[in-house]
Coordinates of C-alpha atoms in Angstrom, one line a residue:
Chain A
M224 CA 0.0 0.0 0.0
L225 CA 1.4 3.4 -1.0
N226 CA 0.6 6.0 1.5
K227 CA 3.0 8.8 2.0
V228 CA 1.8 11.5 -0.5
F229 CA 3.8 14.6 -1.2
I230 CA 2.2 17.5 -3.1
I231 CA 4.7 19.8 -4.8
I232 CA 3.7 23.3 -5.7
P233 CA 6.1 25.5 -7.6
T234 CA 5.5 29.2 -7.1
L235 CA 6.5 32.4 -8.7
N236 CA 4.8 35.6 -7.5
E237 CA 1.6 33.8 -6.4
E238 CA 0.7 36.1 -3.5
K239 CA -2.9 36.4 -4.8
N240 CA -3.7 32.7 -5.0
I241 CA -1.3 30.7 -2.8
C242 CA -3.1 31.4 0.5
D243 CA -6.4 30.0 -0.9
V244 CA -4.7 27.0 -2.5
L245 CA -2.8 26.1 0.7
S246 CA -5.7 26.6 3.0
K247 CA -7.8 24.2 1.0
L248 CA -5.1 21.6 0.4
L249 CA -4.2 21.5 4.1
L250 CA -7.7 20.4 5.0
E251 CA -6.9 17.1 3.3
Y252 CA -3.2 16.7 2.8
K253 CA -0.3 17.3 5.1
N254 CA 3.0 16.8 3.2
I255 CA 3.0 19.9 1.0
I256 CA 6.2 21.2 -0.5
V257 CA 6.2 24.7 -1.8
V258 CA 9.2 25.4 -4.0
D259 CA 9.4 29.2 -4.4
D260 CA 11.3 30.0 -7.6
G261 CA 12.6 33.4 -6.7
S262 CA 9.4 35.3 -6.1
S263 CA 9.7 39.1 -5.6
D264 CA 6.3 39.6 -4.1
K265 CA 5.0 38.4 -0.7
T266 CA 4.6 34.7 -1.7
I267 CA 7.4 33.5 0.7
E268 CA 6.0 35.6 3.6
I269 CA 2.5 34.1 3.0
V270 CA 3.7 30.5 2.6
S271 CA 5.8 30.8 5.8
K272 CA 2.7 31.1 7.8
F273 CA 1.4 27.7 6.8
P274 CA 2.6 24.3 8.1
V275 CA 4.2 23.3 4.8
I276 CA 7.8 22.6 3.6
L277 CA 9.2 25.7 2.0
L278 CA 12.1 25.4 -0.3
K279 CA 13.5 28.6 -1.7
H280 CA 15.3 29.1 -5.0
F281 CA 17.3 32.2 -4.4
I282 CA 17.2 33.0 -8.1
N283 CA 14.6 32.1 -10.7
R284 CA 15.4 28.8 -12.4
G285 CA 12.1 27.9 -14.0
Q286 CA 9.1 25.7 -13.2
G287 CA 10.8 22.5 -14.3
A288 CA 13.8 23.2 -12.0
A289 CA 11.4 23.9 -9.1
L290 CA 9.6 20.6 -9.6
Q291 CA 12.8 18.7 -9.7
T292 CA 13.9 20.4 -6.4
G293 CA 10.5 19.3 -4.9
N294 CA 11.0 15.8 -6.3
E295 CA 14.5 15.4 -4.8
Y296 CA 13.3 16.6 -1.4
A297 CA 10.3 14.3 -1.5
I298 CA 12.4 11.3 -2.5
K299 CA 14.8 12.0 0.3
N300 CA 12.0 12.2 2.8
G301 CA 10.3 8.9 2.0
A302 CA 7.6 9.8 -0.4
D303 CA 5.6 7.0 -1.9
I304 CA 3.5 9.2 -4.2
I305 CA 4.5 12.6 -5.6
I306 CA 1.9 15.0 -7.1
H307 CA 2.7 18.1 -9.1
F308 CA 0.1 20.8 -8.5
D309 CA -0.1 24.5 -9.4
G310 CA -0.1 27.4 -7.0
D311 CA -2.4 29.6 -9.1
G312 CA -5.6 27.8 -8.2
Q313 CA -6.4 26.5 -11.6
F314 CA -6.3 22.8 -10.7
Q315 CA -9.0 21.3 -8.5
I316 CA -8.1 19.8 -5.2
E317 CA -10.9 17.2 -5.5
D318 CA -9.1 15.7 -8.5
I319 CA -6.0 14.8 -6.5
D320 CA -7.8 11.8 -5.0
S321 CA -8.3 10.2 -8.4
F322 CA -4.6 10.4 -9.1
I323 CA -3.8 8.8 -5.7
K324 CA -6.3 6.0 -6.2
T325 CA -5.1 5.3 -9.8
L326 CA -1.5 5.0 -8.5
Q327 CA -2.5 3.0 -5.5
S328 CA -4.1 0.4 -7.7
E329 CA -0.4 -0.3 -8.5
K330 CA -1.2 -0.8 -12.1
Y331 CA 0.5 2.5 -13.1
D332 CA 3.8 4.3 -12.6
I333 CA 2.7 7.8 -13.7
V334 CA -0.7 9.5 -14.1
F335 CA -1.2 12.6 -16.2
G336 CA -4.2 14.9 -15.9
S337 CA -5.9 15.7 -19.2
R338 CA -8.1 18.7 -20.0
F339 CA -9.5 16.9 -23.0
M340 CA -11.1 13.8 -21.6
G341 CA -14.6 14.8 -20.8
K342 CA -14.5 17.1 -17.8
K343 CA -15.2 20.7 -18.6
S344 CA -12.4 23.2 -18.5
N345 CA -12.7 26.9 -19.5
L346 CA -9.7 26.8 -21.8
P347 CA -9.1 30.0 -23.7
K348 CA -10.0 29.3 -27.4
I349 CA -6.5 30.2 -28.8
K350 CA -5.0 27.7 -26.4
K351 CA -7.6 25.0 -27.1
Y352 CA -7.6 25.2 -30.9
I353 CA -4.1 26.6 -31.7
I354 CA -1.4 26.3 -29.0
L355 CA -2.2 22.9 -27.6
P356 CA -2.7 21.2 -31.0
I357 CA 0.7 22.6 -32.0
G358 CA 2.1 21.2 -28.7
K359 CA 0.7 17.8 -29.7
I360 CA 2.4 18.0 -33.1
V361 CA 5.7 19.0 -31.4
N362 CA 5.5 16.1 -29.0
K363 CA 4.8 13.8 -31.9
I364 CA 7.7 15.1 -34.0
F365 CA 10.3 15.3 -31.2
F366 CA 9.3 12.3 -29.1
N367 CA 6.7 10.2 -31.0
I368 CA 4.2 10.7 -28.2
N369 CA 0.5 10.7 -28.5
T370 CA -1.5 11.9 -25.5
T371 CA -4.7 13.8 -25.3
D372 CA -3.1 16.7 -23.4
P373 CA 0.4 17.6 -24.5
Q374 CA 1.2 20.2 -21.7
S375 CA -0.6 19.2 -18.6
G376 CA 1.1 20.3 -15.4
F377 CA -1.1 18.2 -13.1
R378 CA 0.5 14.8 -12.7
A379 CA 1.3 12.1 -10.1
M380 CA 4.0 9.6 -10.0
T381 CA 5.5 6.9 -7.7
K382 CA 8.8 7.4 -6.0
D383 CA 10.5 5.0 -8.4
T384 CA 9.2 7.0 -11.3
A385 CA 10.4 10.3 -9.8
I386 CA 13.9 8.7 -9.4
K387 CA 13.9 7.6 -13.1
I388 CA 12.5 10.8 -14.5
N389 CA 15.2 13.3 -13.6
I390 CA 13.7 16.6 -14.9
E391 CA 16.5 18.4 -16.9
Q392 CA 14.4 21.0 -18.6
D393 CA 14.4 23.9 -16.2
K394 CA 11.7 25.9 -17.9
M395 CA 8.4 25.0 -19.4
A396 CA 9.6 22.2 -21.7
H397 CA 9.6 19.9 -18.7
C398 CA 6.0 18.8 -19.5
S399 CA 7.1 17.4 -22.8
E400 CA 10.3 16.0 -21.2
I401 CA 8.4 14.1 -18.5
L402 CA 6.0 12.7 -21.1
H403 CA 8.9 11.7 -23.3
K404 CA 10.8 10.0 -20.4
A405 CA 7.7 8.2 -19.3
F406 CA 7.4 6.6 -22.7
K407 CA 11.1 6.1 -23.2
Y408 CA 11.4 4.1 -19.9
K409 CA 8.3 2.2 -20.8
L410 CA 6.5 3.2 -17.7
R411 CA 2.9 2.3 -17.1
I412 CA 1.1 5.5 -18.1
K413 CA -2.5 6.5 -17.5
E414 CA -4.3 9.7 -18.4
I415 CA -7.3 10.8 -16.3
P416 CA -9.7 13.6 -16.8
I417 CA -9.3 16.8 -14.8
T418 CA -11.0 20.2 -14.6
V419 CA -9.0 23.3 -15.0
K420 CA -10.4 26.8 -14.2
Y421 CA -8.4 29.4 -15.9
S422 CA -8.0 32.7 -14.1
R423 CA -5.3 33.9 -16.5
F424 CA -4.0 32.8 -19.9
G425 CA -1.0 30.8 -18.7
Q426 CA 1.4 29.7 -21.5
S427 CA 1.4 32.2 -24.3
F428 CA 2.3 31.5 -28.0
G429 CA 5.7 33.0 -27.3
G430 CA 6.1 30.7 -24.3
G431 CA 5.2 27.8 -26.6
L432 CA 8.0 28.8 -29.0
E433 CA 10.4 29.1 -26.0
I434 CA 9.5 25.4 -25.2
V435 CA 10.3 24.3 -28.8
K436 CA 13.6 26.3 -28.6
D437 CA 14.6 24.6 -25.3
L438 CA 13.7 21.2 -26.7
I439 CA 15.9 21.8 -29.8
I440 CA 18.9 23.0 -27.8
N441 CA 18.6 20.1 -25.4
K442 CA 18.3 17.6 -28.2
I443 CA 21.3 18.9 -30.2
S444 CA 23.6 19.8 -27.3
K445 CA 23.8 16.2 -26.0
Chain B
M155 CA 49.6 45.4 -49.2
I156 CA 52.8 44.1 -47.6
I157 CA 52.4 46.3 -44.6
F158 CA 48.8 44.9 -44.2
K159 CA 50.1 41.4 -44.5
I160 CA 52.8 42.0 -41.8
I161 CA 50.2 43.6 -39.4
I162 CA 47.9 40.6 -39.9
S163 CA 50.8 38.2 -39.4
L164 CA 51.9 39.9 -36.2
F165 CA 48.3 39.7 -35.0
I166 CA 48.1 36.0 -35.8
L167 CA 51.5 35.4 -34.0
F168 CA 50.1 37.2 -31.0
V169 CA 47.0 35.0 -31.0
F170 CA 49.1 31.9 -31.5
V171 CA 51.4 32.8 -28.5
N172 CA 48.3 33.4 -26.5
L173 CA 46.8 30.0 -27.4
I174 CA 50.1 28.3 -26.4
L175 CA 50.1 30.1 -23.0
Q176 CA 46.4 29.2 -22.4
R177 CA 47.2 25.5 -23.3
K178 CA 50.2 25.5 -20.9
K179 CA 47.9 26.8 -18.1
D180 CA 45.5 24.0 -18.9
K181 CA 42.8 26.6 -19.8
L182 CA 42.2 25.0 -23.2
T183 CA 41.7 21.3 -24.0
T184 CA 44.0 19.7 -26.6
N185 CA 41.1 19.5 -29.1
I186 CA 40.2 23.2 -28.7
F187 CA 43.8 24.2 -28.9
L188 CA 44.3 22.2 -32.1
M189 CA 41.1 23.5 -33.6
W190 CA 42.1 27.2 -33.0
S191 CA 45.7 26.6 -34.1
L192 CA 44.7 25.0 -37.4
L193 CA 42.2 27.9 -38.0
W194 CA 44.8 30.6 -37.5
I195 CA 47.5 28.7 -39.4
A196 CA 45.0 28.4 -42.3
I197 CA 44.3 32.2 -42.1
A198 CA 48.0 33.0 -42.2
I199 CA 48.6 30.7 -45.2
I200 CA 45.7 32.2 -47.1
F201 CA 46.9 35.7 -46.4
W202 CA 50.4 35.0 -47.7
K203 CA 49.2 32.6 -50.5
P204 CA 45.8 33.8 -51.7
D205 CA 46.2 31.8 -54.8
L206 CA 45.9 28.7 -52.7
A207 CA 42.3 29.6 -51.8
S208 CA 41.5 30.0 -55.5
Y209 CA 43.1 26.7 -56.3
L210 CA 41.2 24.9 -53.6
A211 CA 38.0 26.7 -54.6
I212 CA 38.3 25.4 -58.2
K213 CA 39.1 21.9 -56.9
L214 CA 35.9 22.0 -54.8
G215 CA 33.9 23.4 -57.6
I216 CA 33.1 26.7 -55.8
G217 CA 34.7 29.0 -58.3
R218 CA 36.3 31.9 -56.4
G219 CA 38.8 31.7 -53.5
S220 CA 37.0 34.5 -51.7
D221 CA 33.7 32.5 -51.8
L222 CA 35.4 29.5 -50.3
I223 CA 36.7 31.7 -47.5
I224 CA 33.3 33.1 -46.8
Y225 CA 31.7 29.6 -46.8
I226 CA 34.3 28.2 -44.4
S227 CA 33.9 31.3 -42.2
I228 CA 30.1 31.0 -42.0
I229 CA 30.3 27.3 -41.2
S230 CA 33.0 28.0 -38.5
I231 CA 30.9 30.8 -37.0
F232 CA 27.8 28.6 -36.8
Y233 CA 29.9 25.8 -35.3
I234 CA 31.3 28.1 -32.6
L235 CA 27.9 29.5 -32.0
F236 CA 26.5 26.0 -31.4
K237 CA 29.4 25.2 -29.1
I238 CA 28.7 28.4 -27.1
L239 CA 25.0 27.6 -26.9
A240 CA 25.7 24.1 -25.7
K241 CA 28.2 25.5 -23.1
I242 CA 25.6 28.0 -21.8
H243 CA 23.0 25.3 -21.6
N244 CA 25.4 23.2 -19.6
L245 CA 26.3 26.2 -17.3
E246 CA 22.5 26.9 -16.8
S247 CA 22.1 23.3 -15.6
Q248 CA 25.0 23.6 -13.2
I249 CA 23.5 26.8 -11.8
T250 CA 20.2 25.1 -11.2
K251 CA 21.9 22.3 -9.3
V252 CA 23.6 24.8 -7.0
V253 CA 20.4 26.7 -6.4
R254 CA 18.6 23.4 -5.7
E255 CA 21.3 22.2 -3.3
V256 CA 21.1 25.5 -1.4
A257 CA 17.3 25.4 -1.2
I258 CA 17.3 21.9 0.3
K259 CA 20.3 22.5 2.6
N260 CA 18.7 25.8 3.9
N261 CA 15.5 24.0 4.7
E262 CA 17.4 21.3 6.6
K263 CA 19.3 24.0 8.5
E264 CA 16.0 25.8 9.4
N265 CA 14.6 22.5 10.7
E266 CA 17.6 21.6 12.9

């Protein structure tokens, strides 16, 4: 039975949302790791008031880097299950339980949340019809991966999976990297539906291009 | 023209001495040292024997010696650019590892 669950939340200037997210999460979960990625607002001050583990990047290194920091801490501290969550309140806490149950069935090594599997999400149209389809094509070209959601940040994995998947993409290309490694290491993968409530646009088209650039540099510099 | 050639040759000599000193101090790997040395030797030869570039260009089917030099220069610049990008990428990863280590260590210290 897998039972020690760690929830990792990377933050960067999340003073408006983090209080609400942590208050709700703490009602149900206790091992919460907030990895602050060099916030310049009051995020650290707010997070410090909560009984959570706070890891501080003294300079900004990107979301992928923050998640890997959280992963390493969780592995070191006996995690059985690691969940990647967002600090901006767009993911639903009620969905976490489905991730844990899917992993606890011990049939899967990694579970990805998908915004395109039935549950309703208020995705901006440009994102739904342009950016994410391009993301799917990029994943297909670079990694030969077919998933319903190419860039979901809501995922859960077992400790062994976290050890195998060492996130090397510091910025936003980590979503594609994790998917790629999950397929490369032939892990047992499952996609489950999630609901996402967008309060802001998130990844822009320029951000998408940045991901492609990072993937290319990473591919050719090895 | 001869004054120009002498100035360029002195400059190449200065670069070459610098390369040797850097190699002696172990600041350059053997491969990098050889690559730069060959490049500067080639530049020196082409400066003193420009006909050689034309000869090589004809052999390679390019036509003019100056075109050959431009092609080789562009390829070299792109290669160097690629090496620098890869180096920066590598350094970025190292910085991230340091930042990560500090974040985890600081948390452990705070909890002691």
